[in-house]
Amino acid sequence: MDNKLITVTSPLLPDLDDFTAELKKIWDSKWITNNGSYHKKLESALAEYLGVPYISLFTNGTLPLITALQALRITGEVITTPYSFVATTHALWWNGIKPVFVDIDPATGNIDPNKIEAAITPKTTAIMPVHVYGKPCDTRSIQEIADRYGLKVIYDAAHAFGVKVDGKSILNAGDLSTLSFHATKVFNTIEGGAMVMHDAKTKQRIDYLKNFGFANEITVVGPGINSKMDEVRSAYGLLNLKQVDAAIEARCQVANKYRDALCSVEGITFFDDMPNVQHNYSYFPIFIDAAKYGMTRDDLYAKMKTENVLGRRYFYPLISEFSTYKGLESATPENLPNAHKMADSVICLPMHHALSDEDIKRIINIIKK
Ligand SMILES: *Cc1c(COP(=O)(O)O)cnc(C)c1O
């Protein structure tokens, strides 16, 4: 039996000859970073593709989170979710902000708006939700609470590239949204990221902040960071943008095949598409009910591994379980029952544009056996 390794993800790569042709132009121009022409082109192409008014490129998806908190001068306490990649909470920590974890809605994996109010204190200044697996948060309820209490909302939209609700980009929700273009994401620039904002003034401010605070050659308007995307990765991104729709369509087909095959497996559940949402199929999490399935999540995960199929327990452990955050009052399992349940039952199945029917069959057979 063919037992080749199936990885959980595989990067979308531009055609090498096309990329080399762009490299030649960059070499000739000798302009390799600092807001060059490819950087500008990628920003406008992404704003148009995503359906957002303004976007600023970053060198990864973590620095826009850190910079967003700086730009809005967020201090004190911020309400967030433990069910995410650890960078979400690290961004708060790097700003000297205390994370306050709120439990998730088991129907979506996203922060439960009904539990946010109880976590608000006089020190609360913002809410930082995550569109987990690219599934849109209940942005309307979150905004209502934020407006009532005068809080800012920063969305970690690292998973939500291209996701739309009622035909409109989810990235327009809240005060600011951030994206990651890491190699493992739906759209990648190898490493990279971006911030989405509503107005030109904010974009200008963010562009200063990601370039040390320089407003011009001799004026530094604030304590900025260096998080500029270079020309090489901007050119790579422009090429990948041309094929991202096809990649998302291929992912959609994979999701449909998983769903058709797994809907009849006792003890395995997964998310359905949400009405009025254009999904990006960035992940395919399944949830294992050990009693009904007859095997624990970790045993299935290990079994897949012995058959050379790599799943990922994403997100396990919860951020609130890591040593940095475990001591926080809000980090207790009693405060976060739904997040713990999801973290203890999840496996993200291999999901990318290049999975073959054979690959999918092999994965399904392991789970069905
Ligand atoms: C990938 C990811 C990040 C970090 O992005 P990098 O580009 O790897 O820095 C942040 N938040 C979430 C939810 C992510 O999945």
Tab-separated table of C-alpha atoms and ligand atoms in Angstrom:
chain	number	residue	atom	x	y	z
A	1	MET	CA	0.000	0.000	0.000
A	2	ASP	CA	1.159	3.487	-0.810
A	3	ASN	CA	1.974	5.015	2.552
A	4	LYS	CA	3.380	8.392	1.585
A	5	LEU	CA	3.274	11.078	4.259
A	6	ILE	CA	0.164	13.253	4.196
A	7	THR	CA	0.813	16.510	6.012
A	8	VAL	CA	-1.874	18.620	7.661
A	9	THR	CA	-1.167	21.481	5.282
A	10	SER	CA	0.907	22.298	2.222
A	11	PRO	CA	1.852	25.795	1.116
A	12	LEU	CA	0.340	27.348	-1.976
A	13	LEU	CA	3.428	28.119	-4.079
A	14	PRO	CA	3.666	30.382	-7.129
A	15	ASP	CA	5.029	28.939	-10.324
A	16	LEU	CA	8.821	29.072	-9.937
A	17	ASP	CA	9.478	30.495	-13.416
A	18	ASP	CA	6.936	33.257	-12.849
A	19	PHE	CA	8.544	34.047	-9.515
A	20	THR	CA	12.030	34.043	-11.019
A	21	ALA	CA	10.895	36.537	-13.659
A	22	GLU	CA	9.707	38.871	-10.894
A	23	LEU	CA	12.967	38.387	-8.986
A	24	LYS	CA	14.883	39.461	-12.059
A	25	LYS	CA	12.936	42.739	-12.113
A	26	ILE	CA	13.557	43.299	-8.411
A	27	TRP	CA	17.297	42.590	-8.859
A	28	ASP	CA	17.419	45.052	-11.752
A	29	SER	CA	15.624	47.755	-9.756
A	30	LYS	CA	17.768	47.175	-6.638
A	31	TRP	CA	14.757	48.274	-4.573
A	32	ILE	CA	14.233	45.339	-2.236
A	33	THR	CA	12.233	46.779	0.665
A	34	ASN	CA	10.818	50.052	2.151
A	35	ASN	CA	7.463	50.546	0.472
A	36	GLY	CA	8.592	49.622	-3.028
A	37	SER	CA	6.410	49.105	-6.063
A	38	TYR	CA	5.545	45.454	-5.332
A	39	HIS	CA	4.547	46.361	-1.785
A	40	LYS	CA	2.229	49.074	-3.101
A	41	LYS	CA	0.823	46.777	-5.778
A	42	LEU	CA	0.100	43.997	-3.299
A	43	GLU	CA	-1.640	46.400	-0.911
A	44	SER	CA	-4.007	47.673	-3.588
A	45	ALA	CA	-4.577	44.210	-5.062
A	46	LEU	CA	-5.427	42.811	-1.622
A	47	ALA	CA	-7.736	45.731	-0.730
A	48	GLU	CA	-9.636	45.067	-3.928
A	49	TYR	CA	-9.661	41.270	-3.606
A	50	LEU	CA	-10.744	41.310	0.025
A	51	GLY	CA	-13.265	44.132	-0.341
A	52	VAL	CA	-11.747	46.391	2.322
A	53	PRO	CA	-11.045	50.143	2.129
A	54	TYR	CA	-7.484	50.165	3.532
A	55	ILE	CA	-4.855	47.549	4.268
A	56	SER	CA	-1.284	47.726	5.495
A	57	LEU	CA	1.168	44.878	4.879
A	58	PHE	CA	3.266	43.450	7.702
A	59	THR	CA	6.131	41.012	7.940
A	60	ASN	CA	4.036	38.419	9.814
A	61	GLY	CA	0.633	38.047	11.469
A	62	THR	CA	1.749	38.642	15.057
A	63	LEU	CA	3.178	42.154	14.677
A	64	PRO	CA	-0.083	43.657	13.357
A	65	LEU	CA	-1.801	42.358	16.510
A	66	ILE	CA	0.843	43.979	18.692
A	67	THR	CA	0.747	47.161	16.595
A	68	ALA	CA	-3.071	47.354	16.600
A	69	LEU	CA	-3.057	47.402	20.401
A	70	GLN	CA	-0.382	50.116	20.341
A	71	ALA	CA	-2.226	52.186	17.734
A	72	LEU	CA	-5.468	52.200	19.747
A	73	ARG	CA	-3.500	52.794	22.969
A	74	ILE	CA	-5.110	49.788	24.625
A	75	THR	CA	-4.191	49.295	28.286
A	76	GLY	CA	-5.489	47.509	31.370
A	77	GLU	CA	-7.559	44.413	30.589
A	78	VAL	CA	-8.661	42.951	27.278
A	79	ILE	CA	-11.318	40.275	26.874
A	80	THR	CA	-10.232	37.470	24.577
A	81	THR	CA	-10.621	33.777	23.801
A	82	PRO	CA	-8.423	30.915	25.015
A	83	TYR	CA	-9.348	28.892	21.904
A	84	SER	CA	-6.837	30.307	19.444
A	85	PHE	CA	-3.210	30.227	18.386
A	86	VAL	CA	-1.016	31.464	21.223
A	87	ALA	CA	0.009	34.649	19.351
A	88	THR	CA	-3.404	36.209	20.061
A	89	THR	CA	-2.732	36.352	23.794
A	90	HIS	CA	1.007	36.939	23.433
A	91	ALA	CA	0.188	40.217	21.628
A	92	LEU	CA	-1.603	41.399	24.779
A	93	TRP	CA	1.257	40.291	27.007
A	94	TRP	CA	3.815	42.152	24.877
A	95	ASN	CA	1.765	45.313	25.467
A	96	GLY	CA	1.612	44.820	29.227
A	97	ILE	CA	-2.123	44.126	28.985
A	98	LYS	CA	-3.873	41.585	31.177
A	99	PRO	CA	-5.762	38.990	29.129
A	100	VAL	CA	-9.203	38.067	30.443
A	101	PHE	CA	-10.403	34.776	28.993
A	102	VAL	CA	-14.058	34.262	28.151
A	103	ASP	CA	-15.505	30.890	27.161
A	104	ILE	CA	-16.468	29.961	23.608
A	105	ASP	CA	-19.758	29.115	21.957
A	106	PRO	CA	-19.593	25.366	21.218
A	107	ALA	CA	-21.606	25.901	18.036
A	108	THR	CA	-18.816	27.945	16.418
A	109	GLY	CA	-15.654	27.763	18.518
A	110	ASN	CA	-15.697	31.577	18.734
A	111	ILE	CA	-15.933	33.725	21.862
A	112	ASP	CA	-19.465	33.574	23.323
A	113	PRO	CA	-20.893	37.122	23.272
A	114	ASN	CA	-23.344	36.182	26.029
A	115	LYS	CA	-20.428	35.704	28.419
A	116	ILE	CA	-18.502	38.884	27.601
A	117	GLU	CA	-20.420	41.337	29.796
A	118	ALA	CA	-19.792	39.378	32.987
A	119	ALA	CA	-16.031	39.689	32.344
A	120	ILE	CA	-16.005	43.472	31.919
A	121	THR	CA	-14.397	45.452	34.757
A	122	PRO	CA	-13.520	49.180	35.093
A	123	LYS	CA	-10.099	48.270	33.645
A	124	THR	CA	-11.465	46.691	30.465
A	125	THR	CA	-10.580	48.683	27.346
A	126	ALA	CA	-11.073	46.303	24.444
A	127	ILE	CA	-12.298	42.945	23.148
A	128	MET	CA	-10.010	40.803	20.992
A	129	PRO	CA	-11.996	37.976	19.387
A	130	VAL	CA	-10.739	35.475	16.801
A	131	HIS	CA	-12.652	34.182	13.762
A	132	VAL	CA	-11.587	30.628	14.585
A	133	TYR	CA	-11.113	28.372	11.529
A	134	GLY	CA	-12.335	31.355	9.495
A	135	LYS	CA	-15.867	31.024	10.905
A	136	PRO	CA	-17.202	34.562	11.447
A	137	CYS	CA	-17.726	35.722	15.020
A	138	ASP	CA	-21.080	37.158	16.040
A	139	THR	CA	-19.731	40.594	15.155
A	140	ARG	CA	-23.048	42.383	15.684
A	141	SER	CA	-23.486	41.228	19.291
A	142	ILE	CA	-19.832	41.936	20.041
A	143	GLN	CA	-20.111	45.462	18.620
A	144	GLU	CA	-23.275	46.150	20.643
A	145	ILE	CA	-21.471	45.274	23.854
A	146	ALA	CA	-18.389	47.265	22.836
A	147	ASP	CA	-20.501	50.333	22.048
A	148	ARG	CA	-22.416	50.076	25.310
A	149	TYR	CA	-19.203	49.987	27.365
A	150	GLY	CA	-17.003	52.183	25.172
A	151	LEU	CA	-14.615	49.355	24.252
A	152	LYS	CA	-12.473	48.922	21.150
A	153	VAL	CA	-12.687	45.701	19.121
A	154	ILE	CA	-9.651	44.181	17.410
A	155	TYR	CA	-10.287	40.991	15.443
A	156	ASP	CA	-7.558	38.430	15.020
A	157	ALA	CA	-8.657	37.430	11.525
A	158	ALA	CA	-5.597	35.285	10.812
A	159	HIS	CA	-7.883	32.450	9.636
A	160	ALA	CA	-10.423	34.602	7.827
A	161	PHE	CA	-8.758	35.560	4.530
A	162	GLY	CA	-11.482	36.186	1.955
A	163	VAL	CA	-14.364	35.268	4.270
A	164	LYS	CA	-17.569	37.179	3.571
A	165	VAL	CA	-20.920	37.512	5.331
A	166	ASP	CA	-23.869	38.560	3.162
A	167	GLY	CA	-21.335	39.342	0.427
A	168	LYS	CA	-19.307	41.721	2.636
A	169	SER	CA	-15.824	41.135	4.007
A	170	ILE	CA	-15.706	40.016	7.632
A	171	LEU	CA	-12.505	42.078	7.861
A	172	ASN	CA	-14.533	45.297	8.030
A	173	ALA	CA	-15.908	44.399	11.475
A	174	GLY	CA	-14.597	46.086	14.620
A	175	ASP	CA	-12.005	48.861	14.818
A	176	LEU	CA	-9.143	46.897	13.278
A	177	SER	CA	-8.602	43.378	11.918
A	178	THR	CA	-5.351	41.519	11.408
A	179	LEU	CA	-4.360	38.797	8.947
A	180	SER	CA	-1.553	36.262	8.782
A	181	PHE	CA	0.063	35.258	5.493
A	182	HIS	CA	2.160	32.511	7.063
A	183	ALA	CA	3.047	29.524	4.872
A	184	THR	CA	0.334	27.426	6.548
A	185	LYS	CA	-2.500	29.858	5.837
A	186	VAL	CA	-4.955	29.941	2.897
A	187	PHE	CA	-3.040	32.828	1.307
A	188	ASN	CA	0.663	33.005	2.090
A	189	THR	CA	3.668	35.224	1.426
A	190	ILE	CA	5.939	32.635	3.162
A	191	GLU	CA	5.877	34.811	6.295
A	192	GLY	CA	3.662	37.865	6.233
A	193	GLY	CA	0.560	39.550	7.492
A	194	ALA	CA	-1.589	42.645	7.308
A	195	MET	CA	-3.878	45.006	9.142
A	196	VAL	CA	-7.228	46.203	7.819
A	197	MET	CA	-8.566	49.606	8.828
A	198	HIS	CA	-11.492	51.884	7.973
A	199	ASP	CA	-9.863	55.213	7.070
A	200	ALA	CA	-6.821	56.763	5.439
A	201	LYS	CA	-5.696	58.513	8.610
A	202	THR	CA	-5.477	55.243	10.515
A	203	LYS	CA	-3.607	53.623	7.638
A	204	GLN	CA	-1.102	56.454	7.681
A	205	ARG	CA	-0.612	56.035	11.416
A	206	ILE	CA	-0.157	52.275	11.078
A	207	ASP	CA	2.293	52.763	8.211
A	208	TYR	CA	4.352	55.055	10.461
A	209	LEU	CA	4.191	52.581	13.329
A	210	LYS	CA	5.407	49.651	11.231
A	211	ASN	CA	8.390	51.742	10.089
A	212	PHE	CA	9.881	52.836	13.433
A	213	GLY	CA	7.421	55.745	13.681
A	214	PHE	CA	9.041	57.656	10.804
A	215	ALA	CA	6.632	60.196	9.276
A	216	ASN	CA	9.407	61.565	7.065
A	217	GLU	CA	13.195	61.546	6.908
A	218	ILE	CA	13.650	63.541	10.119
A	219	THR	CA	10.390	63.121	12.039
A	220	VAL	CA	9.599	60.213	14.317
A	221	VAL	CA	6.010	60.520	15.553
A	222	GLY	CA	6.021	57.649	18.012
A	223	PRO	CA	7.762	54.529	19.267
A	224	GLY	CA	7.274	52.403	16.143
A	225	ILE	CA	8.423	48.902	15.365
A	226	ASN	CA	9.939	47.457	12.195
A	227	SER	CA	7.430	45.216	10.491
A	228	LYS	CA	7.640	46.087	6.817
A	229	MET	CA	7.036	43.485	4.144
A	230	ASP	CA	9.864	43.309	1.595
A	231	GLU	CA	9.637	43.386	-2.201
A	232	VAL	CA	10.468	39.701	-2.700
A	233	ARG	CA	7.602	38.485	-0.580
A	234	SER	CA	5.268	41.144	-1.998
A	235	ALA	CA	6.002	39.857	-5.504
A	236	TYR	CA	5.442	36.275	-4.312
A	237	GLY	CA	2.126	37.393	-2.775
A	238	LEU	CA	0.950	39.013	-5.995
A	239	LEU	CA	1.531	35.740	-7.850
A	240	ASN	CA	-0.245	33.710	-5.166
A	241	LEU	CA	-3.218	36.059	-5.148
A	242	LYS	CA	-3.916	35.037	-8.748
A	243	GLN	CA	-4.375	31.406	-7.755
A	244	VAL	CA	-5.970	31.747	-4.331
A	245	ASP	CA	-9.559	31.446	-5.612
A	246	ALA	CA	-8.729	28.120	-7.247
A	247	ALA	CA	-7.026	26.993	-4.038
A	248	ILE	CA	-10.101	27.894	-1.958
A	249	GLU	CA	-12.326	26.049	-4.435
A	250	ALA	CA	-10.086	22.962	-4.159
A	251	ARG	CA	-10.314	23.180	-0.343
A	252	CYS	CA	-14.107	23.406	-0.607
A	253	GLN	CA	-14.129	20.154	-2.597
A	254	VAL	CA	-11.991	18.478	0.071
A	255	ALA	CA	-14.392	19.674	2.791
A	256	ASN	CA	-17.368	18.311	0.854
A	257	LYS	CA	-15.698	14.912	0.472
A	258	TYR	CA	-14.861	14.750	4.176
A	259	ARG	CA	-18.429	15.680	5.100
A	260	ASP	CA	-20.014	13.147	2.740
A	261	ALA	CA	-17.845	10.364	4.131
A	262	LEU	CA	-17.850	11.249	7.816
A	263	CYS	CA	-21.493	12.205	8.376
A	264	SER	CA	-22.329	8.548	8.963
A	265	VAL	CA	-19.512	7.885	11.456
A	266	GLU	CA	-20.864	7.581	14.996
A	267	GLY	CA	-19.049	9.842	17.468
A	268	ILE	CA	-17.490	12.166	14.862
A	269	THR	CA	-18.926	15.641	14.320
A	270	PHE	CA	-17.809	18.646	12.281
A	271	PHE	CA	-19.043	22.124	11.390
A	272	ASP	CA	-21.456	22.733	8.562
A	273	ASP	CA	-21.155	25.807	6.388
A	274	MET	CA	-22.962	28.820	7.865
A	275	PRO	CA	-25.833	30.404	5.919
A	276	ASN	CA	-24.937	33.605	4.009
A	277	VAL	CA	-21.213	33.016	4.626
A	278	GLN	CA	-18.572	32.653	1.932
A	279	HIS	CA	-16.104	30.342	3.664
A	280	ASN	CA	-12.397	29.849	2.920
A	281	TYR	CA	-12.102	26.230	4.155
A	282	SER	CA	-8.899	27.074	5.960
A	283	TYR	CA	-9.210	24.108	8.352
A	284	PHE	CA	-11.296	20.975	8.685
A	285	PRO	CA	-11.675	20.267	12.405
A	286	ILE	CA	-13.475	17.122	13.527
A	287	PHE	CA	-14.609	16.487	17.089
A	288	ILE	CA	-14.371	13.040	18.635
A	289	ASP	CA	-16.828	11.806	21.237
A	290	ALA	CA	-14.722	8.967	22.647
A	291	ALA	CA	-17.665	7.079	24.200
A	292	LYS	CA	-19.605	6.989	20.943
A	293	TYR	CA	-16.626	6.626	18.601
A	294	GLY	CA	-15.005	3.890	20.669
A	295	MET	CA	-11.592	5.538	20.720
A	296	THR	CA	-10.191	8.680	22.322
A	297	ARG	CA	-9.110	11.720	20.357
A	298	ASP	CA	-5.464	11.136	21.249
A	299	ASP	CA	-5.656	7.476	20.200
A	300	LEU	CA	-7.121	8.430	16.825
A	301	TYR	CA	-4.482	11.128	16.430
A	302	ALA	CA	-1.744	8.567	17.190
A	303	LYS	CA	-3.295	5.989	14.873
A	304	MET	CA	-3.348	8.482	12.011
A	305	LYS	CA	0.315	9.214	12.705
A	306	THR	CA	1.309	5.527	12.529
A	307	GLU	CA	-0.414	5.432	9.122
A	308	ASN	CA	1.623	8.466	8.008
A	309	VAL	CA	-1.288	10.891	8.136
A	310	LEU	CA	-0.616	13.996	10.197
A	311	GLY	CA	-3.589	15.658	11.853
A	312	ARG	CA	-3.194	18.514	14.245
A	313	ARG	CA	-4.764	19.031	17.670
A	314	TYR	CA	-5.535	22.634	16.913
A	315	PHE	CA	-6.247	24.247	19.428
A	316	TYR	CA	-4.875	22.034	22.166
A	317	PRO	CA	-3.717	22.869	24.778
A	318	LEU	CA	-5.790	26.009	25.295
A	319	ILE	CA	-3.797	29.248	25.584
A	320	SER	CA	-5.066	29.511	29.176
A	321	GLU	CA	-3.179	26.289	29.974
A	322	PHE	CA	0.265	27.608	29.013
A	323	SER	CA	2.483	28.517	31.959
A	324	THR	CA	2.491	32.264	31.180
A	325	TYR	CA	-1.291	32.477	31.491
A	326	LYS	CA	-2.295	29.596	33.750
A	327	GLY	CA	-2.173	31.732	36.900
A	328	LEU	CA	-4.776	34.258	35.680
A	329	GLU	CA	-8.130	34.213	37.488
A	330	SER	CA	-9.947	33.799	34.172
A	331	ALA	CA	-7.772	30.828	33.109
A	332	THR	CA	-9.490	28.218	35.269
A	333	PRO	CA	-11.182	25.236	33.581
A	334	GLU	CA	-14.385	26.112	35.515
A	335	ASN	CA	-14.495	29.449	33.672
A	336	LEU	CA	-13.866	27.841	30.289
A	337	PRO	CA	-15.798	24.547	30.088
A	338	ASN	CA	-16.750	24.751	26.410
A	339	ALA	CA	-13.232	25.688	25.344
A	340	HIS	CA	-11.814	22.738	27.287
A	341	LYS	CA	-14.332	20.360	25.771
A	342	MET	CA	-13.473	21.487	22.251
A	343	ALA	CA	-9.711	21.453	22.875
A	344	ASP	CA	-9.947	17.919	24.245
A	345	SER	CA	-11.952	16.538	21.331
A	346	VAL	CA	-10.542	18.261	18.232
A	347	ILE	CA	-8.350	17.019	15.412
A	348	CYS	CA	-7.829	19.189	12.344
A	349	LEU	CA	-7.665	16.849	9.364
A	350	PRO	CA	-5.229	17.485	6.508
A	351	MET	CA	-6.637	20.397	4.506
A	352	HIS	CA	-5.016	22.071	1.530
A	353	HIS	CA	-5.434	22.720	-2.178
A	354	ALA	CA	-3.318	19.773	-3.325
A	355	LEU	CA	-4.938	16.829	-1.501
A	356	SER	CA	-5.755	14.087	-4.004
A	357	ASP	CA	-8.821	11.837	-3.966
A	358	GLU	CA	-6.465	9.005	-2.972
A	359	ASP	CA	-5.173	11.025	-0.033
A	360	ILE	CA	-8.705	11.821	1.102
A	361	LYS	CA	-9.766	8.166	0.811
A	362	ARG	CA	-6.800	7.050	2.886
A	363	ILE	CA	-7.613	9.588	5.607
A	364	ILE	CA	-11.302	8.667	5.656
A	365	ASN	CA	-10.542	4.943	5.813
A	366	ILE	CA	-8.365	5.416	8.876
A	367	ILE	CA	-11.136	7.297	10.646
A	368	LYS	CA	-13.890	4.895	9.557
A	369	LYS	CA	-12.028	1.695	10.521
B	1	LIG	C1	-1.147	32.118	12.386
B	1	LIG	C2	-1.856	32.885	13.457
B	1	LIG	C3	-1.311	34.033	14.058
B	1	LIG	C4	0.110	34.458	13.857
B	1	LIG	O1	0.464	34.706	12.587
B	1	LIG	P1	2.016	34.633	12.167
B	1	LIG	O2	1.975	35.113	10.763
B	1	LIG	O3	2.424	33.201	12.277
B	1	LIG	O4	2.776	35.538	13.057
B	1	LIG	C5	-2.075	34.735	14.953
B	1	LIG	N1	-3.307	34.335	15.294
B	1	LIG	C6	-3.860	33.224	14.777
B	1	LIG	C7	-5.243	32.850	15.176
B	1	LIG	C8	-3.141	32.447	13.859
B	1	LIG	O5	-3.669	31.323	13.388
